[in-house]
Amino acid sequence: MVPTPLAPSATDPLWWRDAVIYQIYIRSFADGNGDGTGDIEGVRAHLPYLRDLGVDAIWFTPWYPSPLADGGYDVADYRNIHPAFGDLAGAEALIQEALALGIRTIIDIVPNHISNEHEWFKAALAAGPGSPERERFWFVESETMPNHWVSNFQGETWTQVPDGEWYLHLFTPEQPDLNWNHPDVRREHEDVLRFWFDRGVAGVRIDSAALLIKDPALPEVPENPGPGEHPNTDRDEVHDVYRSWRAVADSYPGTRVLVGEVWMPDTKRFADYLRPDEMHTAFNFDFMARPWNAAELRESIDSMLAAHAPVNAPSTWVLSNHDVTRPVTRYGREDSSFAFAAKRFGTPTDLVKGTRRARAAALLSAALPGSLYIYQGDELGLPEVDDIPLREDPMHFRSNGVDPGRDGCRVPLPWSGDAPPYGWGGTPWLPQPGDWAPLTVDAQQHDPASMLSLYRAALELRRSTAALGDGDLAWTESAPDVLAFQRGDFVNVTNLSAEHVALPAHKKLLLTSEPLVNGELPPDSTAWLRV
Ligand code: GLC
């Protein structure tokens, strides 16, 4: 197949350094065929919505054939589309139609594990102990469980098959881990990258990117592992994988990017993934996990910018994604930080306060240096849904029901109408709340005070303001608990204090997340100024 070039309008080689990337959780974005499950046709029909929102790229969570044991992060075939979401021809058409509107497509690659329904795993089970088919995984012959590693979804990481061998899965038993020491595994993934780059995909988001390499001795996790000493996370050899992927990406025209999902408290180790011959960017989860507190956010901004500087990579700014609590809910809580282990049903929240802060945070994050991620529905101010009778997420089940899991941020988007299914045909795969009528796209799009209008205005200004996007910032003097910084002739002021604050002298008030009060910026709001 002749590689598809990117559209002529989309040739900026540095596009990724300041791109606005919209995350599409395809099952819940829009329903093209009226069966209650989002699909490729639904996305194609709403591309003008994404163009009008002002995004540069869309990132699809996995859209491949999958038993959906983990929402598609259990991939059965990396070269096709789940029949519930459409087909390959539809995906190819979507990629081209989006490009024609100036929107690039990023897809999700899941290299750490595959589905237990993938041909390789089925062949490994059938071939039995000691077979070459099993060498692509971590099969171990052992009387007892080979070690006590804890799953990222809680519980055990080993499952015993009927012939007595155990296989490793850092997530659910339906997601067997691949053995990255095996040449087939490396070759296969490079080939999958080419498959999608040939179809015009502009980049890949790399799932669980730090987990691929395991210590082959499979030792227990030491109490305080030093850098590179953890037996299944952030091992030094993982960088070789991304160097070879970078070479594949660089062999294509138009800068195809690698974006890593790297959860890593050590910012130096995090930045190692962004060296010039590895990934282009990685998600900045530090900022996302911080509470609504000026000192905390400032410290996070400074430390993340400092971590990125030596490798000359731009930071990313992320308020949420398909794994975490929606910002309007999180910011309305007494503890507004995010941690997986702390998720509980019924945590009280003040959605009025949370929405106000989420508006302020939307402007703040859009003004920071680097690229910006927007998770679908955050532009509508959707809250986390607590009340879901039939949950799907293994994080919920594997915690014995203690952790609500991630279904609450994956509820199908409300497009129109006064009641569920809000523009969906059939019954949406997760139920939508009855009180979302004011949050539909239809209800918001002509209301200048809506979250959607704020996002549109912010992204338009971000695009037309040369100082925004990639570059530096300089903190400016401000009242306590105010984040004020300047970028060229642009100034961002975010007021996290309980007082109204005066704005610095300016030529023009560009945008505010709340109306000014007697010329002052009220609490929990952001102003953008031209000075
Ligand atoms: C990543 C994904 C998450 C998935 C997990 C296992 O963290 O974002 O949704 O469950 O990897 O693939």
XYZ file of C-alpha atoms and ligand atoms in Angstrom:
543
model
C 0.000 0.000 0.000
C 1.259 3.486 -0.859
C 1.571 5.501 2.370
C -1.152 8.141 2.619
C 0.321 11.626 2.794
C -1.101 14.057 5.321
C -3.196 16.876 3.863
C -1.221 19.776 2.359
C -2.745 22.080 4.968
C -1.277 19.875 7.645
C 2.419 19.894 6.947
C 3.842 21.838 9.891
C 6.534 19.453 11.196
C 6.188 20.873 14.712
C 2.390 20.633 14.842
C 2.490 18.397 17.920
C 4.358 20.898 20.103
C 1.290 23.048 20.659
C -1.585 20.940 19.314
C -5.006 20.814 20.952
C -5.937 17.136 21.010
C -9.471 15.958 21.694
C -9.827 12.494 23.183
C -12.651 10.412 21.727
C -13.895 7.486 23.783
C -15.608 6.078 20.738
C -18.226 3.971 22.491
C -19.646 7.104 24.086
C -19.075 9.909 21.600
C -21.884 9.684 19.018
C -24.120 6.992 17.637
C -24.289 6.763 13.839
C -26.477 3.668 13.487
C -28.884 4.068 16.385
C -27.879 1.025 18.423
C -26.834 2.876 21.587
C -23.109 2.347 21.018
C -20.965 5.152 19.647
C -19.236 4.439 16.349
C -17.107 5.725 13.493
C -20.143 6.942 11.538
C -21.158 8.967 14.587
C -17.734 10.618 14.668
C -17.809 11.311 10.918
C -21.191 12.997 11.309
C -19.810 15.225 14.083
C -16.495 16.244 12.532
C -17.864 19.762 11.934
C -18.539 19.963 15.683
C -14.874 19.195 16.338
C -13.725 21.683 13.715
C -15.926 24.379 15.275
C -14.585 23.515 18.714
C -11.141 24.280 17.285
C -9.135 21.106 17.844
C -6.034 20.153 15.864
C -6.204 16.404 16.392
C -8.402 13.641 17.733
C -7.157 10.665 19.720
C -9.249 7.513 19.648
C -9.189 5.124 22.571
C -8.949 1.573 21.161
C -11.404 0.918 18.353
C -10.201 -2.572 17.480
C -12.032 -5.907 17.658
C -12.118 -6.776 21.352
C -14.262 -8.650 23.857
C -14.300 -5.296 25.740
C -13.207 -6.868 29.015
C -11.422 -3.560 29.670
C -13.273 -1.160 27.397
C -11.200 -2.177 24.364
C -7.784 -2.166 26.067
C -7.932 -5.904 25.457
C -7.193 -5.927 21.739
C -7.992 -9.048 19.717
C -6.793 -7.703 16.346
C -4.704 -4.536 15.958
C -5.422 -4.234 12.231
C -9.174 -4.000 12.200
C -12.149 -2.178 13.741
C -14.619 -3.581 16.266
C -17.794 -4.398 14.299
C -19.861 -2.421 16.818
C -17.782 0.668 15.944
C -17.680 0.247 12.153
C -15.112 -1.151 9.750
C -11.685 -0.418 8.362
C -13.019 1.382 5.294
C -14.988 3.679 7.599
C -11.879 4.387 9.678
C -9.872 5.172 6.546
C -12.588 7.534 5.328
C -12.760 9.189 8.742
C -9.005 9.815 8.823
C -9.161 11.524 5.416
C -12.307 13.520 6.130
C -10.853 14.774 9.391
C -7.613 15.772 7.640
C -9.614 17.697 5.061
C -10.921 19.763 7.997
C -7.381 20.188 9.327
C -7.789 17.572 12.072
C -5.196 14.842 12.513
C -5.970 11.408 13.909
C -4.062 9.704 16.709
C -4.845 6.095 17.598
C -4.232 4.080 20.740
C -1.642 1.307 20.658
C -1.702 -1.196 23.497
C 1.684 -2.932 23.582
C 1.896 -4.318 27.117
C -0.851 -6.895 26.738
C -3.340 -8.310 24.265
C -6.768 -9.873 24.588
C -7.072 -13.493 25.592
C -9.148 -13.721 22.380
C -6.175 -12.630 20.230
C -4.936 -15.374 17.853
C -1.538 -15.445 19.550
C -2.955 -16.201 22.962
C -5.405 -18.768 21.664
C -2.513 -20.476 19.851
C -0.396 -20.361 23.020
C -3.116 -22.031 25.073
C -3.636 -24.697 22.426
C 0.061 -25.411 21.882
C 0.704 -26.231 25.540
C 3.664 -25.996 27.925
C 7.126 -25.472 26.497
C 5.804 -24.474 23.039
C 7.245 -21.561 21.051
C 3.737 -20.033 21.017
C 3.914 -19.620 24.802
C 7.245 -17.792 24.617
C 5.489 -14.662 23.367
C 3.909 -14.396 26.841
C 5.003 -14.940 30.416
C 4.007 -18.556 30.968
C 5.619 -20.162 33.999
C 5.551 -23.727 35.209
C 5.186 -23.621 38.964
C 3.415 -25.406 41.803
C 2.360 -22.099 43.318
C 1.807 -18.606 41.993
C 5.174 -17.437 40.587
C 5.213 -14.184 42.616
C 2.956 -11.731 44.412
C 2.956 -8.766 42.049
C -0.238 -6.773 42.489
C -2.413 -5.972 39.484
C -2.922 -2.360 38.423
C -6.593 -3.209 38.892
C -5.952 -4.788 42.316
C -5.752 -8.497 43.004
C -3.434 -11.103 41.555
C -1.402 -10.922 38.357
C -1.182 -14.648 37.614
C -3.786 -17.061 36.304
C -3.286 -20.808 36.124
C -4.406 -22.622 32.975
C -5.740 -26.214 33.035
C -2.357 -27.759 32.129
C -0.881 -26.238 35.305
C 1.144 -23.322 33.883
C 0.574 -19.757 35.038
C 0.512 -16.657 32.835
C 1.168 -13.058 33.805
C -1.358 -10.237 33.462
C -0.633 -6.874 35.056
C -4.295 -5.972 34.464
C -7.158 -8.509 34.143
C -6.795 -12.219 33.261
C -8.346 -11.275 29.889
C -5.228 -9.144 29.207
C -2.185 -11.460 29.126
C 1.122 -9.563 29.153
C 3.376 -9.911 26.130
C 7.023 -10.887 26.448
C 8.947 -7.978 24.974
C 12.163 -10.003 24.877
C 10.635 -11.983 22.044
C 11.491 -10.765 18.526
C 7.979 -11.594 17.230
C 6.473 -9.149 19.710
C 8.768 -6.326 18.616
C 8.344 -7.028 14.917
C 4.575 -7.297 15.185
C 4.179 -3.929 16.887
C 6.431 -2.126 14.439
C 4.363 -3.638 11.676
C 1.138 -2.476 13.327
C 2.551 1.057 13.527
C 3.279 0.948 9.798
C -0.197 -0.404 9.101
C -1.783 2.692 10.648
C 0.800 5.240 9.520
C 0.207 3.937 5.970
C -3.449 4.898 6.477
C -2.609 8.491 7.326
C -2.656 8.290 11.109
C -0.634 11.180 12.551
C 0.459 9.511 15.740
C -0.059 6.914 18.416
C -0.900 7.147 22.076
C 1.057 4.394 23.780
C -0.879 2.612 26.500
C 0.824 1.690 29.794
C 4.075 2.649 28.121
C 6.409 2.106 31.083
C 5.321 -1.470 31.818
C 6.494 -3.451 28.784
C 9.769 -4.904 30.057
C 9.876 -7.339 32.962
C 12.810 -8.656 34.936
C 12.992 -12.197 33.467
C 13.756 -13.618 36.921
C 10.272 -12.390 37.986
C 11.387 -11.482 41.530
C 9.086 -9.989 44.154
C 8.837 -6.184 44.145
C 11.445 -4.853 46.608
C 10.177 -2.632 49.395
C 11.669 0.603 48.059
C 12.853 -0.076 44.513
C 15.419 2.458 43.318
C 15.352 3.923 39.802
C 15.108 1.093 37.268
C 14.894 -1.561 39.981
C 11.184 -2.303 39.848
C 10.718 -5.732 38.242
C 7.805 -4.687 35.994
C 7.795 -0.904 35.665
C 10.147 1.617 34.039
C 12.979 -0.780 33.340
C 15.871 0.760 31.438
C 15.544 -1.607 28.462
C 12.091 -0.198 27.616
C 13.754 2.806 25.990
C 15.123 0.605 23.196
C 11.543 -0.197 22.201
C 10.655 3.470 21.791
C 13.873 4.236 19.948
C 12.925 1.689 17.334
C 9.345 2.999 17.193
C 10.677 6.513 16.732
C 12.703 5.307 13.767
C 9.527 3.862 12.238
C 7.609 7.111 12.870
C 10.443 9.224 11.452
C 10.459 7.204 8.256
C 7.059 8.770 7.391
C 6.428 12.285 6.088
C 4.515 14.833 8.157
C 5.811 14.081 11.688
C 3.987 11.058 13.058
C 4.112 11.338 16.828
C 4.511 9.013 19.788
C 2.579 10.079 22.903
C 3.234 8.053 26.015
C 0.953 7.130 28.845
C 3.698 7.272 31.455
C 2.621 7.459 35.100
C 5.896 8.279 36.830
C 6.404 10.272 40.017
C 10.142 10.635 39.285
C 10.189 13.542 36.825
C 13.736 12.797 35.648
C 12.818 9.201 34.798
C 9.633 10.544 33.145
C 11.613 12.923 30.937
C 13.904 10.091 29.836
C 11.011 8.847 27.684
C 11.057 12.177 25.840
C 14.659 12.190 24.729
C 14.996 13.316 21.105
C 15.131 9.776 19.710
C 12.209 8.420 21.784
C 8.646 9.712 22.272
C 7.538 13.200 21.288
C 5.398 13.865 24.351
C 3.827 12.106 27.326
C 0.805 12.877 29.462
C 1.496 15.213 32.341
C -0.545 13.498 35.053
C 1.113 15.417 37.854
C -0.843 18.572 37.034
C -4.052 16.554 36.623
C -3.728 14.960 40.043
C -3.155 18.196 41.993
C -5.836 19.844 44.101
C -7.315 23.256 43.316
C -4.659 25.127 45.228
C -2.396 27.871 43.903
C 0.827 26.701 45.557
C 0.290 23.095 44.454
C -0.524 23.995 40.862
C 2.352 26.431 40.615
C 4.762 23.854 41.963
C 3.473 21.325 39.465
C 3.778 23.748 36.533
C 7.325 24.693 37.530
C 8.495 21.160 38.126
C 6.973 19.799 34.920
C 8.400 22.633 32.792
C 11.785 22.099 34.450
C 11.615 18.351 33.808
C 10.850 18.843 30.102
C 13.442 21.549 29.448
C 16.598 19.376 29.326
C 15.084 17.094 26.656
C 13.558 20.019 24.747
C 10.119 18.407 24.744
C 6.939 20.408 25.242
C 4.814 19.576 28.250
C 1.242 18.391 27.832
C -1.682 19.672 29.924
C -4.456 17.300 30.799
C -7.448 17.906 33.074
C -8.934 14.446 32.691
C -9.345 11.336 30.550
C -11.393 8.138 30.386
C -9.736 6.758 33.540
C -10.228 9.562 36.059
C -12.898 11.645 37.773
C -14.469 14.431 35.692
C -13.048 17.876 36.608
C -16.341 19.555 37.545
C -16.919 16.814 40.115
C -13.351 16.627 41.379
C -12.887 20.381 41.781
C -16.145 20.613 43.753
C -14.923 18.189 46.406
C -13.290 19.030 49.678
C -10.238 17.042 48.553
C -9.906 18.054 44.900
C -6.759 16.048 44.174
C -7.001 12.843 42.141
C -5.807 9.388 43.185
C -7.123 6.047 41.932
C -6.913 4.543 45.399
C -9.111 7.273 46.868
C -12.120 6.843 44.573
C -15.281 6.144 46.565
C -19.016 6.160 45.859
C -20.994 9.142 47.035
C -18.081 11.506 47.780
C -19.866 14.833 48.312
C -19.278 17.518 45.709
C -20.498 21.029 45.015
C -21.034 21.052 41.244
C -21.587 24.804 41.077
C -18.199 25.421 42.655
C -16.641 22.559 40.674
C -17.937 23.904 37.379
C -16.674 27.371 38.174
C -13.229 25.991 38.947
C -13.252 23.720 35.899
C -13.926 26.803 33.760
C -10.992 28.581 35.369
C -8.813 25.486 34.945
C -9.792 25.170 31.275
C -8.390 28.650 30.563
C -5.349 28.130 32.803
C -4.362 24.853 31.133
C -4.955 26.269 27.634
C -2.576 29.135 28.423
C 0.338 26.992 29.617
C 3.285 26.191 27.314
C 2.888 23.005 25.298
C 0.060 20.895 23.933
C -3.395 20.494 25.398
C -5.654 17.451 25.783
C -9.430 17.723 26.135
C -11.397 14.637 27.114
C -14.761 14.436 25.343
C -17.530 15.956 27.432
C -15.273 18.189 29.508
C -16.091 20.923 26.979
C -19.734 20.414 28.026
C -18.936 20.445 31.742
C -20.268 16.918 32.259
C -20.039 15.680 35.840
C -18.927 12.228 36.932
C -21.977 9.959 37.074
C -22.204 8.129 40.398
C -25.503 6.413 39.859
C -24.905 3.603 37.344
C -26.792 0.421 38.215
C -24.887 -2.011 35.987
C -21.209 -1.180 35.962
C -18.813 -2.530 33.330
C -15.383 -1.548 34.544
C -13.048 -4.282 35.860
C -11.511 -1.723 38.232
C -14.856 -1.752 40.023
C -15.283 -5.539 40.094
C -11.717 -6.320 41.077
C -11.987 -3.981 44.085
C -14.975 -6.020 45.282
C -17.174 -3.051 44.593
C -15.239 -0.595 46.795
C -13.858 1.457 43.890
C -16.669 2.854 41.701
C -14.383 2.359 38.712
C -14.315 4.455 35.574
C -17.795 4.081 34.093
C -18.837 7.395 35.637
C -16.672 9.408 33.220
C -17.614 7.269 30.202
C -21.322 8.006 29.954
C -22.497 8.735 26.372
C -22.394 12.447 25.464
C -25.678 14.373 25.429
C -26.208 15.972 22.001
C -29.791 17.194 21.979
C -33.246 16.855 23.499
C -34.692 17.221 26.967
C -34.297 13.664 28.198
C -32.159 10.559 27.653
C -30.998 9.334 25.178
C -30.170 12.956 24.207
C -29.827 12.380 20.478
C -28.744 8.731 20.624
C -30.793 6.052 18.928
C -31.692 3.051 21.022
C -30.610 2.736 24.623
C -27.103 4.038 25.310
C -24.754 1.317 26.590
C -24.392 3.240 29.869
C -27.439 5.105 31.178
C -27.396 8.914 31.043
C -28.696 11.042 33.938
C -32.169 12.547 33.616
C -30.953 16.070 34.390
C -28.496 16.608 31.524
C -30.847 18.638 29.281
C -28.966 21.896 30.073
C -25.655 20.181 29.227
C -26.479 19.034 25.681
C -24.542 20.465 22.770
C -27.786 21.936 21.421
C -28.549 23.664 24.705
C -25.044 25.116 25.007
C -23.977 26.055 21.531
C -25.799 29.386 21.299
C -25.441 30.328 24.960
C -22.445 32.635 25.343
C -22.191 31.763 29.048
C -21.943 27.992 28.485
C -18.907 25.797 29.018
C -18.947 24.943 25.319
C -18.824 28.625 24.342
C -15.942 29.162 26.765
C -13.950 26.292 25.241
C -14.630 27.517 21.698
C -13.577 31.055 22.543
C -10.476 29.860 24.378
C -9.316 27.587 21.567
C -9.901 30.284 18.975
C -7.830 32.767 20.977
C -5.181 30.152 21.626
C -4.857 29.585 17.902
C -4.723 33.278 17.003
C -2.364 34.331 19.813
C 1.205 33.695 18.731
C 2.541 33.688 22.300
C 0.333 30.748 23.290
C 1.121 27.094 22.658
C 4.790 26.154 22.612
C 7.286 28.406 24.416
C 8.034 29.756 27.897
C 6.186 31.576 30.608
C 7.262 34.207 33.133
C 5.487 34.428 36.474
C 4.406 37.953 37.323
C 3.763 39.519 40.683
C 0.311 38.847 42.065
C -1.831 38.717 45.188
C -1.547 35.549 47.316
C -3.141 32.423 45.824
C -3.241 33.918 42.352
C -1.441 32.334 39.389
C -0.354 35.136 37.081
C 2.039 34.660 34.206
C 3.007 36.422 31.051
C 3.773 35.032 27.608
C 4.731 37.824 25.184
C 1.935 40.374 25.330
C -0.448 37.805 26.789
C -1.200 37.504 30.523
C -3.127 34.764 32.346
C -4.491 35.495 35.815
C -6.140 32.641 37.742
C -7.608 33.558 41.101
C -7.649 30.618 43.525
C -8.073 32.860 46.566
C -11.294 33.688 48.365
C -10.943 37.441 47.551
C -11.688 39.482 44.459
C -8.406 40.626 42.916
C -7.506 43.617 40.772
C -6.215 42.813 37.285
C -2.837 44.104 36.104
C -2.872 47.046 33.678
C -3.904 45.779 30.250
C -4.788 46.909 26.748
C -7.567 44.421 26.270
C -9.576 41.941 28.261
C -9.583 38.909 25.951
C -11.668 36.378 27.867
C -12.768 35.548 31.399
C -14.195 32.354 32.843
C -16.611 34.449 34.981
C -17.806 38.033 34.576
C -15.647 40.588 36.380
C -17.166 42.223 39.450
C -16.522 45.974 39.609
C -13.567 45.409 37.298
C -12.086 42.757 39.608
C -11.537 39.042 39.065
C -13.746 37.021 41.418
C -12.599 33.861 43.260
C -12.162 30.632 41.273
C -11.869 32.303 37.906
C -9.361 33.093 35.174
C -8.844 36.148 33.000
C -6.868 36.374 29.767
C -5.441 39.805 28.980
C -3.446 41.526 26.279
C -0.925 43.868 27.860
C -4.349 2.515 30.476
C -5.691 2.931 29.922
C -6.756 2.262 30.722
C -6.580 0.766 30.605
C -5.182 0.330 31.014
C -4.881 -1.092 30.607
O -4.144 2.982 31.750
O -5.807 4.319 29.904
O -8.043 2.655 30.320
O -7.526 0.127 31.408
O -4.199 1.129 30.416
O -4.724 -1.176 29.228
